[in-house]
Short mmCIF file of C-alpha atoms in Angstrom, two decimals:
data_model
loop_
_atom_site.label_atom_id
_atom_site.label_comp_id
_atom_site.label_asym_id
_atom_site.label_seq_id
_atom_site.Cartn_x
_atom_site.Cartn_y
_atom_site.Cartn_z
CA MET A 1 236.81 135.22 222.65
CA VAL A 2 234.40 136.24 225.09
CA SER A 3 234.59 139.97 224.28
CA VAL A 4 233.96 139.11 220.54
CA ARG A 5 231.06 137.53 221.29
CA MET A 6 229.66 140.43 223.26
CA ARG A 7 230.99 142.82 220.87
CA SER A 8 229.10 141.06 218.05
CA CYS A 9 225.96 141.05 219.98
CA VAL A 10 226.36 144.78 220.57
CA LEU A 11 226.85 145.64 217.11
CA SER A 12 224.39 143.22 215.89
CA VAL A 13 222.06 145.22 218.21
CA LEU A 14 223.05 148.49 217.17
CA LEU A 15 222.53 147.67 213.62
CA LEU A 16 219.05 146.47 214.18
CA ASN A 17 218.12 149.44 216.32
CA VAL A 18 219.69 151.79 213.28
CA PHE A 19 217.52 149.89 210.53
CA TYR A 20 214.48 149.95 212.69
CA SER A 21 214.83 153.85 213.67
CA VAL A 22 215.85 154.45 209.88
CA VAL A 23 212.38 152.95 208.81
CA SER A 24 210.22 154.01 211.17
CA SER A 25 210.54 158.03 211.05
CA LEU A 26 208.41 160.48 209.19
CA TYR A 27 205.16 158.78 207.53
CA PHE A 28 202.26 159.92 205.66
CA HIS A 29 198.88 158.59 204.55
CA ILE A 30 198.33 157.50 200.96
CA GLY A 31 195.03 156.86 199.11
CA GLU A 32 194.38 153.31 197.25
CA THR A 33 195.01 154.85 193.68
CA GLU A 34 196.95 157.90 194.59
CA LYS A 35 200.57 158.34 193.71
CA LYS A 36 202.82 160.48 195.87
CA CYS A 37 205.91 161.88 194.18
CA PHE A 38 208.96 163.30 195.79
CA ILE A 39 211.54 165.53 194.09
CA GLU A 40 215.30 164.95 195.01
CA GLU A 41 218.15 167.29 193.99
CA ILE A 42 221.14 164.78 193.65
CA PRO A 43 224.46 165.27 191.90
CA ASP A 44 226.16 163.02 189.87
CA GLU A 45 227.22 159.53 190.63
CA THR A 46 225.43 159.40 193.94
CA MET A 47 223.86 156.45 195.74
CA ILE A 48 220.31 157.13 196.84
CA ILE A 49 219.13 154.69 199.46
CA GLY A 50 214.99 154.52 200.08
CA ASN A 51 213.77 152.77 202.62
CA TYR A 52 209.52 152.72 203.33
CA ARG A 53 207.38 150.44 205.64
CA THR A 54 203.33 150.57 205.04
CA GLN A 55 200.62 149.93 207.57
CA LEU A 56 196.95 149.25 206.82
CA TYR A 57 194.11 150.43 209.36
CA ASP A 58 192.33 147.68 210.80
CA LYS A 59 189.01 148.52 211.62
CA GLN A 60 188.38 145.90 214.33
CA ARG A 61 191.87 146.66 216.22
CA GLU A 62 191.25 150.32 215.75
CA GLU A 63 195.10 150.59 214.63
CA TYR A 64 197.38 150.57 212.26
CA LEU A 65 198.93 147.29 211.60
CA PRO A 66 201.54 146.27 208.93
CA ALA A 67 200.10 145.76 205.86
CA THR A 68 199.58 142.39 204.46
CA GLN A 69 202.29 140.88 202.09
CA GLY A 70 199.71 140.56 199.02
CA LEU A 71 200.04 144.75 199.18
CA GLY A 72 203.19 146.15 197.72
CA MET A 73 204.27 149.42 196.49
CA PHE A 74 205.34 150.65 193.09
CA VAL A 75 208.47 152.40 192.93
CA GLU A 76 209.63 154.73 189.87
CA VAL A 77 212.07 157.10 189.55
CA LYS A 78 213.11 159.55 186.70
CA ASP A 79 216.21 161.31 186.13
CA PRO A 80 216.17 164.95 185.22
CA ASP A 81 215.55 163.91 181.41
CA ASP A 82 212.23 162.51 182.54
CA LYS A 83 214.02 158.95 181.57
CA VAL A 84 212.38 156.19 184.02
CA ILE A 85 216.17 154.62 185.52
CA LEU A 86 213.97 152.45 188.50
CA SER A 87 210.44 151.09 188.24
CA ARG A 88 209.97 147.99 190.28
CA GLN A 89 207.42 146.63 192.50
CA TYR A 90 208.43 145.93 195.96
CA GLY A 91 206.65 144.31 198.90
CA SER A 92 204.54 145.83 201.72
CA GLU A 93 208.16 146.81 203.25
CA GLY A 94 210.96 147.87 201.22
CA ARG A 95 214.23 149.42 200.41
CA PHE A 96 215.30 150.54 196.84
CA THR A 97 218.71 151.70 195.78
CA PHE A 98 219.98 153.64 192.70
CA THR A 99 223.06 155.77 191.73
CA SER A 100 222.03 158.91 189.41
CA HIS A 101 224.07 159.10 186.35
CA THR A 102 222.90 163.04 185.64
CA PRO A 103 222.84 165.48 188.15
CA GLY A 104 219.79 167.14 188.83
CA GLU A 105 216.20 166.92 189.76
CA HIS A 106 214.88 163.20 190.18
CA GLN A 107 211.55 162.15 191.00
CA ILE A 108 210.79 159.25 192.91
CA CYS A 109 207.02 158.04 192.79
CA LEU A 110 205.14 155.58 194.90
CA HIS A 111 201.76 154.25 194.51
CA SER A 112 200.16 150.89 195.98
CA ASN A 113 199.82 148.35 193.48
CA SER A 114 196.10 147.61 195.36
CA SER A 115 193.53 147.43 192.43
CA LYS A 116 191.21 145.50 194.97
CA PHE A 117 189.36 148.58 196.83
CA ALA A 118 187.65 146.27 199.37
CA LEU A 119 191.26 145.84 200.50
CA PHE A 120 191.65 149.37 201.90
CA ALA A 121 188.03 149.31 202.79
CA GLY A 122 187.66 153.26 202.28
CA GLY A 123 190.92 153.97 204.54
CA MET A 124 194.19 155.03 204.00
CA LEU A 125 197.79 153.44 203.62
CA ARG A 126 200.15 154.88 206.14
CA VAL A 127 203.53 154.90 204.66
CA HIS A 128 207.06 155.47 206.40
CA LEU A 129 209.42 156.88 204.09
CA ASP A 130 213.04 157.78 204.46
CA ILE A 131 215.17 158.80 201.64
CA GLN A 132 219.13 159.07 202.19
CA VAL A 133 221.25 160.93 199.61
CA GLY A 134 224.99 160.56 199.21
CA GLU A 135 227.34 160.65 202.45
CA HIS A 136 223.79 160.45 204.47
CA ALA A 137 223.31 157.01 203.00
CA ASN A 138 226.93 156.09 204.38
CA ASN A 139 226.95 153.61 207.15
CA TYR A 140 230.09 154.70 208.58
CA ALA A 141 230.32 152.00 211.39
CA GLU A 142 230.44 149.67 208.20
CA ILE A 143 233.03 151.73 206.69
CA ALA A 144 234.84 152.16 209.91
CA ALA A 145 234.79 148.23 210.57
CA LYS A 146 235.87 147.56 206.44
CA ASP A 147 238.87 149.97 206.42
CA LYS A 148 239.89 149.81 209.78
CA LEU A 149 239.61 153.56 210.81
CA THR A 150 239.97 155.14 214.37
CA GLU A 151 237.13 157.55 215.34
CA LEU A 152 239.23 160.46 214.60
CA GLN A 153 240.10 159.15 210.60
CA LEU A 154 236.27 158.36 210.61
CA ARG A 155 235.42 161.78 211.65
CA VAL A 156 237.64 163.39 209.15
CA ARG A 157 236.29 161.15 206.24
CA GLN A 158 232.76 162.32 206.96
CA LEU A 159 233.94 165.95 206.83
CA VAL A 160 235.72 165.50 203.40
CA GLU A 161 232.08 163.74 202.33
CA GLN A 162 230.43 166.93 203.10
CA CYS A 163 232.84 169.14 201.47
CA THR A 164 232.65 167.28 198.27
CA ARG A 165 228.95 167.35 198.65
CA LEU A 166 228.99 171.20 199.03
CA THR A 167 231.48 171.65 196.31
CA GLU A 168 229.23 169.70 193.94
CA GLU A 169 226.24 171.26 194.70
CA ARG A 170 227.88 174.44 193.93
CA ASP A 171 229.39 173.69 191.09
CA GLU A 172 225.96 172.30 189.63
CA ALA A 173 224.32 175.73 190.32
CA GLU A 174 227.12 177.52 188.96
CA ARG A 175 226.38 175.43 185.68
CA GLN A 176 222.86 176.10 185.54
CA LEU A 177 223.58 179.86 186.32
CA LYS A 178 225.62 180.03 183.19
CA HIS A 179 222.80 178.48 181.18
CA ILE A 180 220.47 181.13 182.16
CA LYS A 181 223.20 184.02 181.82
CA ARG A 182 223.34 182.87 178.32
CA GLY A 183 220.05 183.91 177.96
CA PHE A 184 217.87 181.08 177.48
CA HIS A 185 217.08 177.99 179.40
CA CYS A 186 216.42 174.94 177.31
CA ASP A 187 216.03 171.39 178.04
CA PHE A 188 217.73 169.88 174.90
CA CYS A 189 221.10 171.85 175.89
CA ARG A 190 222.27 168.99 178.33
CA GLU A 191 224.52 167.46 175.76
CA GLU A 192 226.72 170.70 176.26
CA ARG A 193 227.87 169.41 179.70
CA PRO A 194 231.70 168.88 179.73
CA MET B 1 227.83 136.12 235.72
CA TYR B 2 229.80 139.32 235.73
CA GLY B 3 230.29 138.82 232.14
CA SER B 4 226.62 138.72 231.39
CA PHE B 5 225.83 141.63 233.47
CA ARG B 6 228.74 143.66 231.02
CA LEU B 7 226.93 142.15 227.96
CA VAL B 8 223.61 143.59 229.21
CA LEU B 9 224.94 146.69 230.17
CA GLN B 10 226.55 146.90 226.88
CA VAL B 11 223.48 146.08 225.04
CA LEU B 12 221.75 148.59 226.93
CA SER B 13 223.81 151.56 226.23
CA ALA B 14 224.14 150.25 222.69
CA GLN B 15 220.43 150.93 222.91
CA LEU B 16 220.42 154.18 224.15
CA LEU B 17 222.76 155.34 221.68
CA CYS B 18 220.15 154.35 218.87
CA VAL B 19 217.15 156.27 220.02
CA TRP B 20 217.21 159.16 218.32
CA VAL B 21 218.08 160.11 215.04
CA LEU B 22 216.69 161.33 212.11
CA GLY B 23 216.05 164.10 209.99
CA SER B 24 213.55 163.79 207.25
CA GLU B 25 214.47 166.14 204.22
CA LEU B 26 211.49 165.57 201.35
CA THR B 27 210.76 167.68 198.47
CA PHE B 28 207.04 166.98 197.16
CA GLU B 29 204.29 167.96 194.63
CA LEU B 30 201.46 169.94 196.23
CA PRO B 31 198.45 169.99 193.67
CA ASP B 32 195.90 172.64 193.87
CA ASN B 33 193.23 172.52 196.96
CA ALA B 34 194.95 170.06 198.36
CA LYS B 35 196.40 169.46 201.57
CA GLN B 36 199.32 167.26 202.70
CA CYS B 37 200.42 165.71 205.93
CA PHE B 38 203.23 164.42 207.90
CA TYR B 39 203.43 162.62 211.12
CA GLU B 40 206.31 161.78 213.32
CA ASP B 41 206.42 160.03 216.91
CA ILE B 42 208.44 162.37 219.14
CA THR B 43 209.86 161.51 222.55
CA ILE B 44 209.30 164.25 225.37
CA GLY B 45 212.11 166.50 225.61
CA THR B 46 213.60 166.26 221.99
CA LYS B 47 214.36 169.68 220.37
CA CYS B 48 212.71 169.41 216.99
CA THR B 49 213.08 171.76 213.81
CA LEU B 50 211.02 172.34 211.17
CA GLU B 51 211.71 174.48 207.98
CA PHE B 52 210.30 174.98 204.80
CA GLN B 53 210.40 176.56 201.58
CA VAL B 54 208.18 176.61 198.52
CA VAL B 55 209.94 176.12 195.33
CA THR B 56 208.02 176.39 192.50
CA GLY B 57 204.40 177.40 191.95
CA GLY B 58 201.69 180.47 191.86
CA HIS B 59 202.84 182.82 194.27
CA TYR B 60 205.54 180.66 196.27
CA ASP B 61 203.41 180.30 199.08
CA VAL B 62 201.97 177.84 201.08
CA ASP B 63 199.85 177.46 204.67
CA CYS B 64 201.98 175.46 207.15
CA ARG B 65 200.40 174.15 210.61
CA LEU B 66 202.17 172.14 213.25
CA GLU B 67 199.93 170.11 216.11
CA ASP B 68 201.31 168.27 218.85
CA PRO B 69 199.63 165.05 219.80
CA GLU B 70 196.58 166.54 221.61
CA GLY B 71 195.66 168.61 218.52
CA THR B 72 197.10 171.87 220.24
CA THR B 73 198.35 173.98 217.36
CA LEU B 74 202.14 174.79 218.17
CA TYR B 75 202.94 176.74 214.86
CA LYS B 76 200.34 178.20 212.19
CA GLU B 77 201.07 180.59 209.24
CA MET B 78 199.22 181.17 206.26
CA LYS B 79 201.05 182.11 202.82
CA LYS B 80 204.48 181.59 203.90
CA GLN B 81 207.53 181.61 201.36
CA TYR B 82 209.86 180.06 203.98
CA ASP B 83 210.01 179.73 207.64
CA SER B 84 211.72 177.87 210.40
CA PHE B 85 210.45 176.67 213.41
CA THR B 86 211.96 175.29 216.27
CA PHE B 87 210.37 173.79 219.51
CA THR B 88 210.91 171.10 222.27
CA ALA B 89 208.32 168.49 222.51
CA ALA B 90 206.51 168.83 225.63
CA LYS B 91 204.63 165.42 225.16
CA ASN B 92 205.15 162.03 223.88
CA GLY B 93 203.01 161.06 220.83
CA THR B 94 202.75 161.64 217.05
CA TYR B 95 203.15 165.48 215.93
CA LYS B 96 201.43 166.28 213.00
CA PHE B 97 202.37 169.00 210.55
CA CYS B 98 200.43 169.70 207.29
CA PHE B 99 201.09 171.85 204.35
CA SER B 100 198.09 173.52 202.57
CA ASN B 101 197.16 174.62 199.29
CA GLU B 102 193.74 175.05 199.45
CA PHE B 103 193.61 178.82 198.94
CA SER B 104 195.22 178.04 195.39
CA THR B 105 192.81 177.30 192.46
CA PHE B 106 194.74 176.33 189.50
CA THR B 107 198.68 176.50 190.92
CA HIS B 108 200.19 173.28 192.23
CA LYS B 109 203.47 173.65 194.01
CA THR B 110 206.40 172.15 194.89
CA VAL B 111 207.08 172.31 198.69
CA TYR B 112 210.73 171.71 200.50
CA PHE B 113 210.58 170.74 204.30
CA ASP B 114 213.39 169.57 206.63
CA PHE B 115 212.23 168.22 209.67
CA GLN B 116 215.19 167.73 212.41
CA VAL B 117 214.23 165.45 215.29
CA GLY B 118 216.42 165.33 218.01
CA ASP B 119 220.42 165.40 217.92
CA ASP B 120 222.79 163.71 215.39
CA PRO B 121 223.72 160.05 216.28
CA PRO B 122 227.43 159.48 217.75
CA LEU B 123 229.51 158.49 214.45
CA PHE B 124 229.96 154.82 215.81
CA PRO B 125 229.34 153.70 219.56
CA ASN B 126 232.21 154.07 221.52
CA GLU B 127 232.09 151.17 224.48
CA ASN B 128 235.17 152.21 226.07
CA ARG B 129 234.78 156.02 225.99
CA VAL B 130 236.29 157.19 229.29
CA THR B 131 238.39 160.13 228.37
CA ALA B 132 237.21 163.22 227.18
CA LEU B 133 237.36 164.27 223.48
CA THR B 134 241.07 165.46 222.26
CA GLN B 135 241.50 168.86 221.43
CA MET B 136 241.69 167.50 217.50
CA GLU B 137 238.67 165.25 217.93
CA SER B 138 236.65 168.38 219.30
CA ALA B 139 237.77 170.71 216.31
CA CYS B 140 236.62 168.16 214.11
CA VAL B 141 233.12 167.89 215.84
CA SER B 142 232.66 171.52 215.62
CA ILE B 143 233.78 171.57 212.17
CA HIS B 144 231.44 169.03 211.43
CA GLU B 145 228.40 171.10 213.32
CA ALA B 146 229.48 174.10 210.92
CA LEU B 147 229.77 172.36 207.80
CA LYS B 148 226.09 171.21 208.60
CA SER B 149 224.80 174.65 208.66
CA VAL B 150 226.62 175.45 205.43
CA ILE B 151 224.94 172.47 203.77
CA ASP B 152 221.59 173.84 205.44
CA TYR B 153 222.14 177.30 204.16
CA GLN B 154 223.36 176.35 200.70
CA THR B 155 220.14 174.21 200.21
CA HIS B 156 218.16 177.18 200.92
CA PHE B 157 220.22 179.08 198.46
CA ARG B 158 219.93 176.50 196.00
CA LEU B 159 216.30 176.60 196.46
CA ARG B 160 215.77 180.21 196.43
CA GLU B 161 217.66 180.12 192.85
CA ALA B 162 215.27 177.41 191.62
CA GLN B 163 212.27 179.61 192.96
CA GLY B 164 214.02 182.62 190.94
CA ARG B 165 214.61 180.54 187.96
CA SER B 166 210.71 179.16 187.84
CA ARG B 167 209.82 182.91 188.33
CA ALA B 168 211.96 184.16 185.49
CA GLU B 169 210.71 181.18 183.08
CA ASP B 170 207.09 181.67 184.17
CA LEU B 171 207.44 185.41 183.07
CA ASN B 172 209.37 184.07 179.91
CA THR B 173 206.19 182.21 178.71
CA ARG B 174 204.05 184.95 179.87
CA VAL B 175 205.76 187.66 177.85
CA ALA B 176 206.00 184.96 174.67
CA PHE B 177 202.55 184.20 175.01
CA TRP B 178 201.32 187.84 175.61
CA SER B 179 203.68 188.99 172.52
CA ILE B 180 202.20 186.19 170.20
CA GLY B 181 199.02 187.19 171.40
CA GLU B 182 199.65 191.11 170.54
CA ALA B 183 201.19 190.24 167.39
CA LEU B 184 198.17 188.35 166.24
CA ILE B 185 195.74 190.81 167.19
CA LEU B 186 197.91 193.36 165.48
CA LEU B 187 197.83 191.35 162.09
CA VAL B 188 194.24 190.89 162.75
CA VAL B 189 193.26 194.78 163.08
CA SER B 190 195.70 195.73 160.19
CA ILE B 191 194.24 193.37 157.96
CA SER B 192 190.73 194.35 158.75
CA GLN B 193 191.35 198.02 158.85
CA VAL B 194 192.65 197.73 155.11
CA VAL B 195 189.61 195.48 154.15
CA LEU B 196 187.04 198.22 155.55
CA LEU B 197 189.05 201.36 154.16
CA ARG B 198 188.86 199.52 150.55
CA SER B 199 185.43 198.75 151.02
CA PHE B 200 184.71 202.65 151.49
CA PHE B 201 186.34 203.43 147.87
CA SER B 202 185.36 200.48 146.02
CA ASP B 203 182.52 200.76 143.58
CA LYS B 204 179.40 199.63 145.03
CA LYS B 205 177.02 198.11 143.28
CA THR B 206 174.05 199.33 145.24
CA THR B 207 170.97 201.49 143.48
CA THR B 208 171.88 205.10 143.38
CA THR B 209 169.11 207.61 143.30
CA ARG B 210 168.45 209.53 140.29
CA VAL B 211 167.67 212.90 141.30
CA GLY B 212 165.93 214.77 138.56
CA SER B 213 163.67 213.43 135.47
#
């Protein structure tokens, strides 16, 4: 009884920390009307989780503070055929998820929804971004708890996921190479995929 | 009291396990004459690796610069296609690395970078890990490390292939335009030659001077 309480407390601390460290990683600055795009090479039927957190420069306190609630980020994701698969507005801190249905280069674009130039006061918005693809998005602690796996079984599961990712990437590269070897590379030929 | 002390100890150890993590791997577009900087907070003593590769655009090169929290340049390379730099953080603070395409006038580039900070976190926290790893477990750990480097190499080969494909497509477009342009020029020149030659032999309605009476 007591150990369950302790375990749940430790687990919640752990998960909190994982979440915190996941979002407060790499950051960059973005202008008010600027749009920043990132490209991810994603295999078929893979889940992508993107976490972001924004901060605005406070001139009085001379430091970056979490952005106000009114400020949001517009996230747009396009698949390799240039079709929009996700187009949503999130708050100043958010998490977007999507699953790829076509293997290839997906484009993830972010821009702030602020149209009030006074809000930024000529400054920049600081965006902490983290994008996890496929097996990196797996929360192994969750999987272990759900399927009741031992550490060894979990480790083997991770290895299997890594190998799957390798073979999928290799297959995709081979398919693209075949296209080129045929003497042309056309964007209309996607329907030839088996 | 002993129970709460144990709880505190477990919470602290759980906290410790989560401190490091994270590698960021991103591919972004760098417009011409632009500079893009990324920042990361790193604690002292952490081993970090920065790898970057230019995927598409121009001569497939970019300027890269890595600075520590005090502004000292740790790494600076101009017009590099691909490089890998490992360092151990000597100071606490925000490290900054920038990619610059300011030397290019009209080609925008796509740059891939992978910034690994610290080691991977353990798979799940093991509160009662008192025994050493079994042979099976340590074999799995080494396979995991090997697979990570395989994935890394594959990423670089995939990007190199994408770069090669981009170069081939670029060449293809240039050859196509060149051929079309040359065909047009040929057509224009041949038609104008024909017209010009014909004009030498046609009866001109010019006044011819009559010699004689």
